[in-house]
JSON list of C-alpha atoms in Angstrom, two decimals:
[
{"chain": "A", "resi": 1, "resn": "MET", "atom": "CA", "xyz": [117.69, 8.54, 61.91]},
{"chain": "A", "resi": 2, "resn": "LYS", "atom": "CA", "xyz": [115.16, 8.30, 65.09]},
{"chain": "A", "resi": 3, "resn": "PHE", "atom": "CA", "xyz": [114.90, 4.47, 66.79]},
{"chain": "A", "resi": 4, "resn": "ILE", "atom": "CA", "xyz": [112.62, 3.61, 69.54]},
{"chain": "A", "resi": 5, "resn": "ILE", "atom": "CA", "xyz": [113.84, 0.62, 72.45]},
{"chain": "A", "resi": 6, "resn": "GLY", "atom": "CA", "xyz": [111.57, 0.02, 74.56]},
{"chain": "A", "resi": 7, "resn": "ILE", "atom": "CA", "xyz": [112.35, -1.18, 77.91]},
{"chain": "A", "resi": 8, "resn": "GLY", "atom": "CA", "xyz": [109.36, -3.53, 80.49]},
{"chain": "A", "resi": 9, "resn": "GLY", "atom": "CA", "xyz": [109.17, -5.84, 82.66]},
{"chain": "A", "resi": 10, "resn": "VAL", "atom": "CA", "xyz": [107.70, -7.42, 86.11]},
{"chain": "A", "resi": 11, "resn": "THR", "atom": "CA", "xyz": [108.05, -4.30, 88.72]},
{"chain": "A", "resi": 12, "resn": "ASN", "atom": "CA", "xyz": [110.74, -4.54, 90.26]},
{"chain": "A", "resi": 13, "resn": "GLY", "atom": "CA", "xyz": [112.96, -6.35, 87.32]},
{"chain": "A", "resi": 14, "resn": "GLY", "atom": "CA", "xyz": [115.37, -3.47, 87.08]},
{"chain": "A", "resi": 15, "resn": "LYS", "atom": "CA", "xyz": [114.09, -1.78, 84.79]},
{"chain": "A", "resi": 16, "resn": "THR", "atom": "CA", "xyz": [115.16, 1.85, 85.87]},
{"chain": "A", "resi": 17, "resn": "THR", "atom": "CA", "xyz": [118.90, 1.00, 86.71]},
{"chain": "A", "resi": 18, "resn": "LEU", "atom": "CA", "xyz": [118.84, -0.55, 82.79]},
{"chain": "A", "resi": 19, "resn": "THR", "atom": "CA", "xyz": [117.68, 3.02, 80.98]},
{"chain": "A", "resi": 20, "resn": "ASN", "atom": "CA", "xyz": [119.34, 4.81, 82.88]},
{"chain": "A", "resi": 21, "resn": "ARG", "atom": "CA", "xyz": [123.04, 3.49, 82.49]},
{"chain": "A", "resi": 22, "resn": "LEU", "atom": "CA", "xyz": [122.06, 3.30, 78.46]},
{"chain": "A", "resi": 23, "resn": "LEU", "atom": "CA", "xyz": [121.03, 7.10, 78.97]},
{"chain": "A", "resi": 24, "resn": "GLN", "atom": "CA", "xyz": [124.23, 7.71, 79.87]},
{"chain": "A", "resi": 25, "resn": "THR", "atom": "CA", "xyz": [126.17, 5.77, 76.50]},
{"chain": "A", "resi": 26, "resn": "LEU", "atom": "CA", "xyz": [123.77, 6.08, 74.05]},
{"chain": "A", "resi": 27, "resn": "PRO", "atom": "CA", "xyz": [123.41, 9.42, 71.52]},
{"chain": "A", "resi": 28, "resn": "ASN", "atom": "CA", "xyz": [121.52, 11.84, 72.05]},
{"chain": "A", "resi": 29, "resn": "CYS", "atom": "CA", "xyz": [119.14, 9.45, 74.19]},
{"chain": "A", "resi": 30, "resn": "CYS", "atom": "CA", "xyz": [115.30, 10.44, 75.73]},
{"chain": "A", "resi": 31, "resn": "VAL", "atom": "CA", "xyz": [113.59, 8.98, 78.09]},
{"chain": "A", "resi": 32, "resn": "VAL", "atom": "CA", "xyz": [109.59, 8.41, 78.62]},
{"chain": "A", "resi": 33, "resn": "HIS", "atom": "CA", "xyz": [109.33, 7.15, 82.20]},
{"chain": "A", "resi": 34, "resn": "GLN", "atom": "CA", "xyz": [105.60, 5.55, 82.06]},
{"chain": "A", "resi": 35, "resn": "ASP", "atom": "CA", "xyz": [105.33, 5.44, 85.88]},
{"chain": "A", "resi": 36, "resn": "ASP", "atom": "CA", "xyz": [105.11, 9.62, 85.51]},
{"chain": "A", "resi": 37, "resn": "PHE", "atom": "CA", "xyz": [101.39, 8.75, 84.25]},
{"chain": "A", "resi": 38, "resn": "PHE", "atom": "CA", "xyz": [100.53, 7.08, 86.95]},
{"chain": "A", "resi": 39, "resn": "LYS", "atom": "CA", "xyz": [96.62, 9.04, 87.32]},
{"chain": "A", "resi": 40, "resn": "LYS", "atom": "CA", "xyz": [96.40, 10.78, 91.15]},
{"chain": "A", "resi": 41, "resn": "PRO", "atom": "CA", "xyz": [95.56, 8.09, 93.77]},
{"chain": "A", "resi": 42, "resn": "ASN", "atom": "CA", "xyz": [92.37, 9.32, 93.88]},
{"chain": "A", "resi": 43, "resn": "GLN", "atom": "CA", "xyz": [91.14, 8.56, 90.48]},
{"chain": "A", "resi": 44, "resn": "ILE", "atom": "CA", "xyz": [92.36, 4.53, 91.21]},
{"chain": "A", "resi": 45, "resn": "GLU", "atom": "CA", "xyz": [89.69, 2.85, 91.44]},
{"chain": "A", "resi": 46, "resn": "VAL", "atom": "CA", "xyz": [89.33, 0.35, 93.84]},
{"chain": "A", "resi": 47, "resn": "GLY", "atom": "CA", "xyz": [89.22, -3.55, 91.72]},
{"chain": "A", "resi": 48, "resn": "GLU", "atom": "CA", "xyz": [86.96, -6.82, 93.35]},
{"chain": "A", "resi": 49, "resn": "ASP", "atom": "CA", "xyz": [90.05, -8.04, 94.61]},
{"chain": "A", "resi": 50, "resn": "GLY", "atom": "CA", "xyz": [89.22, -4.94, 97.14]},
{"chain": "A", "resi": 51, "resn": "PHE", "atom": "CA", "xyz": [92.64, -3.25, 96.65]},
{"chain": "A", "resi": 52, "resn": "ARG", "atom": "CA", "xyz": [93.75, 0.37, 94.70]},
{"chain": "A", "resi": 53, "resn": "GLN", "atom": "CA", "xyz": [93.97, -1.09, 91.27]},
{"chain": "A", "resi": 54, "resn": "TRP", "atom": "CA", "xyz": [97.42, 0.83, 90.74]},
{"chain": "A", "resi": 55, "resn": "ASP", "atom": "CA", "xyz": [99.04, -2.05, 88.26]},
{"chain": "A", "resi": 56, "resn": "VAL", "atom": "CA", "xyz": [96.61, -1.54, 84.98]},
{"chain": "A", "resi": 57, "resn": "ILE", "atom": "CA", "xyz": [96.45, 0.25, 82.35]},
{"chain": "A", "resi": 58, "resn": "THR", "atom": "CA", "xyz": [93.31, 2.58, 83.26]},
{"chain": "A", "resi": 59, "resn": "ALA", "atom": "CA", "xyz": [95.36, 3.44, 86.34]},
{"chain": "A", "resi": 60, "resn": "LEU", "atom": "CA", "xyz": [97.50, 5.47, 83.49]},
{"chain": "A", "resi": 61, "resn": "ASP", "atom": "CA", "xyz": [97.38, 8.52, 81.74]},
{"chain": "A", "resi": 62, "resn": "MET", "atom": "CA", "xyz": [97.95, 6.69, 78.66]},
{"chain": "A", "resi": 63, "resn": "GLU", "atom": "CA", "xyz": [96.71, 8.76, 76.18]},
{"chain": "A", "resi": 64, "resn": "ALA", "atom": "CA", "xyz": [98.81, 11.88, 77.64]},
{"chain": "A", "resi": 65, "resn": "MET", "atom": "CA", "xyz": [102.08, 8.99, 77.18]},
{"chain": "A", "resi": 66, "resn": "VAL", "atom": "CA", "xyz": [101.35, 8.96, 73.75]},
{"chain": "A", "resi": 67, "resn": "ASN", "atom": "CA", "xyz": [101.36, 12.24, 73.18]},
{"chain": "A", "resi": 68, "resn": "THR", "atom": "CA", "xyz": [104.81, 13.22, 75.24]},
{"chain": "A", "resi": 69, "resn": "VAL", "atom": "CA", "xyz": [106.14, 10.17, 72.41]},
{"chain": "A", "resi": 70, "resn": "LYS", "atom": "CA", "xyz": [104.58, 11.09, 69.52]},
{"chain": "A", "resi": 71, "resn": "GLY", "atom": "CA", "xyz": [106.48, 15.00, 70.74]},
{"chain": "A", "resi": 72, "resn": "TRP", "atom": "CA", "xyz": [109.70, 13.47, 70.54]},
{"chain": "A", "resi": 73, "resn": "GLN", "atom": "CA", "xyz": [108.53, 11.52, 67.02]},
{"chain": "A", "resi": 74, "resn": "GLU", "atom": "CA", "xyz": [107.20, 15.39, 65.94]},
{"chain": "A", "resi": 75, "resn": "ASN", "atom": "CA", "xyz": [111.25, 16.96, 66.66]},
{"chain": "A", "resi": 76, "resn": "PRO", "atom": "CA", "xyz": [113.62, 15.12, 68.31]},
{"chain": "A", "resi": 77, "resn": "VAL", "atom": "CA", "xyz": [116.24, 17.95, 68.74]},
{"chain": "A", "resi": 78, "resn": "LYS", "atom": "CA", "xyz": [113.57, 20.27, 70.40]},
{"chain": "A", "resi": 79, "resn": "PHE", "atom": "CA", "xyz": [112.36, 17.83, 73.04]},
{"chain": "A", "resi": 80, "resn": "ALA", "atom": "CA", "xyz": [115.93, 16.22, 74.19]},
{"chain": "A", "resi": 81, "resn": "ARG", "atom": "CA", "xyz": [116.70, 20.53, 74.34]},
{"chain": "A", "resi": 82, "resn": "SER", "atom": "CA", "xyz": [113.15, 21.56, 76.12]},
{"chain": "A", "resi": 83, "resn": "HIS", "atom": "CA", "xyz": [113.94, 18.13, 78.50]},
{"chain": "A", "resi": 84, "resn": "GLY", "atom": "CA", "xyz": [117.83, 19.03, 79.17]},
{"chain": "A", "resi": 85, "resn": "VAL", "atom": "CA", "xyz": [119.39, 16.97, 77.55]},
{"chain": "A", "resi": 86, "resn": "SER", "atom": "CA", "xyz": [122.59, 17.74, 75.76]},
{"chain": "A", "resi": 87, "resn": "LEU", "atom": "CA", "xyz": [123.19, 16.24, 72.08]},
{"chain": "A", "resi": 88, "resn": "SER", "atom": "CA", "xyz": [126.36, 15.79, 70.15]},
{"chain": "A", "resi": 89, "resn": "PRO", "atom": "CA", "xyz": [127.72, 18.90, 68.37]},
{"chain": "A", "resi": 90, "resn": "GLU", "atom": "CA", "xyz": [126.82, 17.73, 65.27]},
{"chain": "A", "resi": 91, "resn": "THR", "atom": "CA", "xyz": [122.99, 17.65, 66.03]},
{"chain": "A", "resi": 92, "resn": "MET", "atom": "CA", "xyz": [123.38, 20.99, 67.21]},
{"chain": "A", "resi": 93, "resn": "GLU", "atom": "CA", "xyz": [125.23, 21.84, 63.23]},
{"chain": "A", "resi": 94, "resn": "SER", "atom": "CA", "xyz": [121.52, 22.09, 61.65]},
{"chain": "A", "resi": 95, "resn": "GLU", "atom": "CA", "xyz": [118.01, 21.34, 63.36]},
{"chain": "A", "resi": 96, "resn": "SER", "atom": "CA", "xyz": [116.35, 22.01, 60.11]},
{"chain": "A", "resi": 97, "resn": "GLU", "atom": "CA", "xyz": [118.11, 18.28, 58.76]},
{"chain": "A", "resi": 98, "resn": "GLN", "atom": "CA", "xyz": [117.97, 16.68, 61.30]},
{"chain": "A", "resi": 99, "resn": "LYS", "atom": "CA", "xyz": [121.61, 14.95, 61.23]},
{"chain": "A", "resi": 100, "resn": "GLY", "atom": "CA", "xyz": [123.25, 11.71, 63.41]},
{"chain": "A", "resi": 101, "resn": "VAL", "atom": "CA", "xyz": [120.83, 10.04, 65.36]},
{"chain": "A", "resi": 102, "resn": "HIS", "atom": "CA", "xyz": [117.97, 10.03, 67.62]},
{"chain": "A", "resi": 103, "resn": "ILE", "atom": "CA", "xyz": [116.84, 7.19, 70.51]},
{"chain": "A", "resi": 104, "resn": "LEU", "atom": "CA", "xyz": [113.83, 7.49, 72.90]},
{"chain": "A", "resi": 105, "resn": "ILE", "atom": "CA", "xyz": [113.60, 4.88, 75.11]},
{"chain": "A", "resi": 106, "resn": "VAL", "atom": "CA", "xyz": [110.21, 4.03, 76.52]},
{"chain": "A", "resi": 107, "resn": "GLU", "atom": "CA", "xyz": [110.58, 2.56, 80.31]},
{"chain": "A", "resi": 108, "resn": "GLY", "atom": "CA", "xyz": [107.85, 1.18, 82.38]},
{"chain": "A", "resi": 109, "resn": "PHE", "atom": "CA", "xyz": [105.86, -1.81, 82.58]},
{"chain": "A", "resi": 110, "resn": "LEU", "atom": "CA", "xyz": [102.24, -1.72, 80.18]},
{"chain": "A", "resi": 111, "resn": "ILE", "atom": "CA", "xyz": [104.53, -0.53, 77.77]},
{"chain": "A", "resi": 112, "resn": "TYR", "atom": "CA", "xyz": [103.74, -3.23, 74.97]},
{"chain": "A", "resi": 113, "resn": "ASN", "atom": "CA", "xyz": [99.33, -3.07, 76.98]},
{"chain": "A", "resi": 114, "resn": "TYR", "atom": "CA", "xyz": [98.48, -0.56, 74.78]},
{"chain": "A", "resi": 115, "resn": "LYS", "atom": "CA", "xyz": [97.69, -0.96, 71.54]},
{"chain": "A", "resi": 116, "resn": "PRO", "atom": "CA", "xyz": [98.26, 3.01, 69.73]},
{"chain": "A", "resi": 117, "resn": "LEU", "atom": "CA", "xyz": [101.81, 2.06, 71.45]},
{"chain": "A", "resi": 118, "resn": "ILE", "atom": "CA", "xyz": [103.33, -1.33, 70.11]},
{"chain": "A", "resi": 119, "resn": "ASP", "atom": "CA", "xyz": [104.04, -1.04, 66.41]},
{"chain": "A", "resi": 120, "resn": "ILE", "atom": "CA", "xyz": [106.23, 2.50, 67.90]},
{"chain": "A", "resi": 121, "resn": "TYR", "atom": "CA", "xyz": [109.03, 0.40, 68.52]},
{"chain": "A", "resi": 122, "resn": "ASP", "atom": "CA", "xyz": [111.91, -0.45, 66.67]},
{"chain": "A", "resi": 123, "resn": "LYS", "atom": "CA", "xyz": [113.06, -2.83, 69.09]},
{"chain": "A", "resi": 124, "resn": "CYS", "atom": "CA", "xyz": [111.45, -4.38, 72.26]},
{"chain": "A", "resi": 125, "resn": "PHE", "atom": "CA", "xyz": [113.58, -5.55, 75.47]},
{"chain": "A", "resi": 126, "resn": "TYR", "atom": "CA", "xyz": [111.19, -7.95, 78.66]},
{"chain": "A", "resi": 127, "resn": "ILE", "atom": "CA", "xyz": [113.28, -7.67, 81.96]},
{"chain": "A", "resi": 128, "resn": "SER", "atom": "CA", "xyz": [111.81, -11.28, 83.84]},
{"chain": "A", "resi": 129, "resn": "ILE", "atom": "CA", "xyz": [112.57, -12.20, 87.58]},
{"chain": "A", "resi": 130, "resn": "PRO", "atom": "CA", "xyz": [110.79, -15.01, 89.68]},
{"chain": "A", "resi": 131, "resn": "TYR", "atom": "CA", "xyz": [107.05, -14.30, 92.12]},
{"chain": "A", "resi": 132, "resn": "GLU", "atom": "CA", "xyz": [110.15, -15.06, 95.78]},
{"chain": "A", "resi": 133, "resn": "GLU", "atom": "CA", "xyz": [112.74, -12.69, 94.02]},
{"chain": "A", "resi": 134, "resn": "CYS", "atom": "CA", "xyz": [110.18, -10.03, 92.72]},
{"chain": "A", "resi": 135, "resn": "LYS", "atom": "CA", "xyz": [108.76, -10.53, 96.36]},
{"chain": "A", "resi": 136, "resn": "ARG", "atom": "CA", "xyz": [112.05, -9.90, 98.23]},
{"chain": "A", "resi": 137, "resn": "ARG", "atom": "CA", "xyz": [113.24, -6.89, 96.48]},
{"chain": "A", "resi": 138, "resn": "ARG", "atom": "CA", "xyz": [109.68, -5.12, 96.14]},
{"chain": "A", "resi": 139, "resn": "SER", "atom": "CA", "xyz": [108.95, -5.64, 99.57]},
{"chain": "A", "resi": 140, "resn": "THR", "atom": "CA", "xyz": [112.83, -3.50, 100.38]},
{"chain": "A", "resi": 141, "resn": "ARG", "atom": "CA", "xyz": [111.39, -0.92, 98.45]},
{"chain": "A", "resi": 142, "resn": "THR", "atom": "CA", "xyz": [109.68, 3.04, 98.96]},
{"chain": "A", "resi": 143, "resn": "TYR", "atom": "CA", "xyz": [106.79, 4.03, 97.40]},
{"chain": "A", "resi": 144, "resn": "THR", "atom": "CA", "xyz": [105.00, 7.95, 97.11]},
{"chain": "A", "resi": 145, "resn": "VAL", "atom": "CA", "xyz": [101.78, 5.51, 97.90]},
{"chain": "A", "resi": 146, "resn": "PRO", "atom": "CA", "xyz": [102.92, 2.50, 99.81]},
{"chain": "A", "resi": 147, "resn": "ASP", "atom": "CA", "xyz": [101.31, -1.14, 99.58]},
{"chain": "A", "resi": 148, "resn": "PRO", "atom": "CA", "xyz": [98.77, -1.73, 101.58]},
{"chain": "A", "resi": 149, "resn": "PRO", "atom": "CA", "xyz": [99.76, -5.41, 103.02]},
{"chain": "A", "resi": 150, "resn": "GLY", "atom": "CA", "xyz": [98.46, -9.00, 100.92]},
{"chain": "A", "resi": 151, "resn": "LEU", "atom": "CA", "xyz": [98.99, -6.55, 97.95]},
{"chain": "A", "resi": 152, "resn": "PHE", "atom": "CA", "xyz": [102.04, -8.01, 96.22]},
{"chain": "A", "resi": 153, "resn": "ASP", "atom": "CA", "xyz": [100.39, -11.61, 95.93]},
{"chain": "A", "resi": 154, "resn": "GLY", "atom": "CA", "xyz": [97.00, -10.11, 96.47]},
{"chain": "A", "resi": 155, "resn": "HIS", "atom": "CA", "xyz": [96.70, -7.83, 93.15]},
{"chain": "A", "resi": 156, "resn": "VAL", "atom": "CA", "xyz": [100.77, -6.63, 92.06]},
{"chain": "A", "resi": 157, "resn": "TRP", "atom": "CA", "xyz": [101.31, -10.62, 90.99]},
{"chain": "A", "resi": 158, "resn": "PRO", "atom": "CA", "xyz": [98.26, -11.59, 89.77]},
{"chain": "A", "resi": 159, "resn": "MET", "atom": "CA", "xyz": [98.36, -8.73, 87.77]},
{"chain": "A", "resi": 160, "resn": "TYR", "atom": "CA", "xyz": [102.13, -9.41, 85.41]},
{"chain": "A", "resi": 161, "resn": "LEU", "atom": "CA", "xyz": [100.87, -12.34, 84.81]},
{"chain": "A", "resi": 162, "resn": "LYS", "atom": "CA", "xyz": [97.60, -11.70, 83.77]},
{"chain": "A", "resi": 163, "resn": "HIS", "atom": "CA", "xyz": [99.40, -8.14, 81.03]},
{"chain": "A", "resi": 164, "resn": "ARG", "atom": "CA", "xyz": [102.57, -11.04, 80.62]},
{"chain": "A", "resi": 165, "resn": "LYS", "atom": "CA", "xyz": [99.90, -12.70, 78.79]},
{"chain": "A", "resi": 166, "resn": "GLU", "atom": "CA", "xyz": [98.01, -10.46, 76.96]},
{"chain": "A", "resi": 167, "resn": "MET", "atom": "CA", "xyz": [102.05, -9.01, 75.87]},
{"chain": "A", "resi": 168, "resn": "GLU", "atom": "CA", "xyz": [102.99, -11.78, 73.91]},
{"chain": "A", "resi": 169, "resn": "ASN", "atom": "CA", "xyz": [99.93, -12.10, 72.67]},
{"chain": "A", "resi": 170, "resn": "ASN", "atom": "CA", "xyz": [100.27, -8.32, 71.10]},
{"chain": "A", "resi": 171, "resn": "CYS", "atom": "CA", "xyz": [103.73, -8.26, 70.10]},
{"chain": "A", "resi": 172, "resn": "ASN", "atom": "CA", "xyz": [105.73, -10.17, 68.80]},
{"chain": "A", "resi": 173, "resn": "ILE", "atom": "CA", "xyz": [109.03, -8.50, 68.64]},
{"chain": "A", "resi": 174, "resn": "LEU", "atom": "CA", "xyz": [110.00, -9.20, 72.33]},
{"chain": "A", "resi": 175, "resn": "GLU", "atom": "CA", "xyz": [113.59, -10.09, 73.30]},
{"chain": "A", "resi": 176, "resn": "TYR", "atom": "CA", "xyz": [113.65, -11.85, 76.81]},
{"chain": "A", "resi": 177, "resn": "LEU", "atom": "CA", "xyz": [116.50, -10.68, 79.74]},
{"chain": "A", "resi": 178, "resn": "ASP", "atom": "CA", "xyz": [116.76, -12.36, 82.60]},
{"chain": "A", "resi": 179, "resn": "GLY", "atom": "CA", "xyz": [116.73, -10.05, 85.29]},
{"chain": "A", "resi": 180, "resn": "MET", "atom": "CA", "xyz": [118.85, -12.61, 87.97]},
{"chain": "A", "resi": 181, "resn": "THR", "atom": "CA", "xyz": [122.08, -11.99, 85.82]},
{"chain": "A", "resi": 182, "resn": "SER", "atom": "CA", "xyz": [124.29, -8.72, 87.11]},
{"chain": "A", "resi": 183, "resn": "SER", "atom": "CA", "xyz": [122.86, -5.01, 85.38]},
{"chain": "A", "resi": 184, "resn": "GLU", "atom": "CA", "xyz": [126.21, -5.56, 83.67]},
{"chain": "A", "resi": 185, "resn": "ASP", "atom": "CA", "xyz": [125.76, -8.19, 81.48]},
{"chain": "A", "resi": 186, "resn": "ILE", "atom": "CA", "xyz": [121.75, -7.04, 81.04]},
{"chain": "A", "resi": 187, "resn": "TYR", "atom": "CA", "xyz": [123.31, -3.77, 79.76]},
{"chain": "A", "resi": 188, "resn": "ASN", "atom": "CA", "xyz": [126.44, -5.27, 77.61]},
{"chain": "A", "resi": 189, "resn": "GLU", "atom": "CA", "xyz": [123.24, -7.22, 76.63]},
{"chain": "A", "resi": 190, "resn": "VAL", "atom": "CA", "xyz": [120.99, -5.07, 75.55]},
{"chain": "A", "resi": 191, "resn": "SER", "atom": "CA", "xyz": [123.31, -2.33, 74.46]},
{"chain": "A", "resi": 192, "resn": "GLU", "atom": "CA", "xyz": [125.13, -4.94, 71.59]},
{"chain": "A", "resi": 193, "resn": "SER", "atom": "CA", "xyz": [121.41, -5.70, 70.93]},
{"chain": "A", "resi": 194, "resn": "ILE", "atom": "CA", "xyz": [120.77, -1.62, 70.01]},
{"chain": "A", "resi": 195, "resn": "GLN", "atom": "CA", "xyz": [124.11, -1.09, 67.80]},
{"chain": "A", "resi": 196, "resn": "ASN", "atom": "CA", "xyz": [123.27, -4.59, 65.63]},
{"chain": "A", "resi": 197, "resn": "ALA", "atom": "CA", "xyz": [119.73, -2.71, 65.34]},
{"chain": "A", "resi": 198, "resn": "LEU", "atom": "CA", "xyz": [121.53, 1.35, 64.53]},
{"chain": "A", "resi": 199, "resn": "LEU", "atom": "CA", "xyz": [124.47, -0.87, 61.81]},
{"chain": "A", "resi": 200, "resn": "ASN", "atom": "CA", "xyz": [121.41, -2.85, 59.93]},
{"chain": "A", "resi": 201, "resn": "ARG", "atom": "CA", "xyz": [119.55, 0.28, 59.60]},
{"chain": "A", "resi": 202, "resn": "LEU", "atom": "CA", "xyz": [122.39, 3.12, 58.44]}
]
């Protein structure tokens, strides 16, 4: 059985923290991080707001991301091995039968804003935090390409609001998570939701 979980949300909302925790506890679990598909800085356009457009879908090589997800769908065992994921013993026994549950987490800030990806999810989670907290967390992070002054208010937050509205029109099975609660509470809520979904599928 193949099961795909989307973990989306606002920048610095706690997506990676939640994803890493799930990777440790879910069986035969792989991950695709949207951040791994950013184009090179010199390929990122400068928008009317005067900033390089990092927070839009065209900043990402979404075709490559979809192909990566398809690679997992075609052969989760092979995908897991090539990504250094250790599989449970019963899965190893028979590759042809593809025994057991195989889980893929797709994690990123615009994973519900690209049509070819929307239909693949079995579960869609979305973490949100308020403006002030988001701005505070963002200011404590160090990025490979540092944020220029004014980027958060001039580009990051307006794009988040725009994409969130778009996403809500695209995807009607979202489960919202409050990023202000503890990472433990968020993990427990998500874990329970996933376990219930898996039991319903068995």
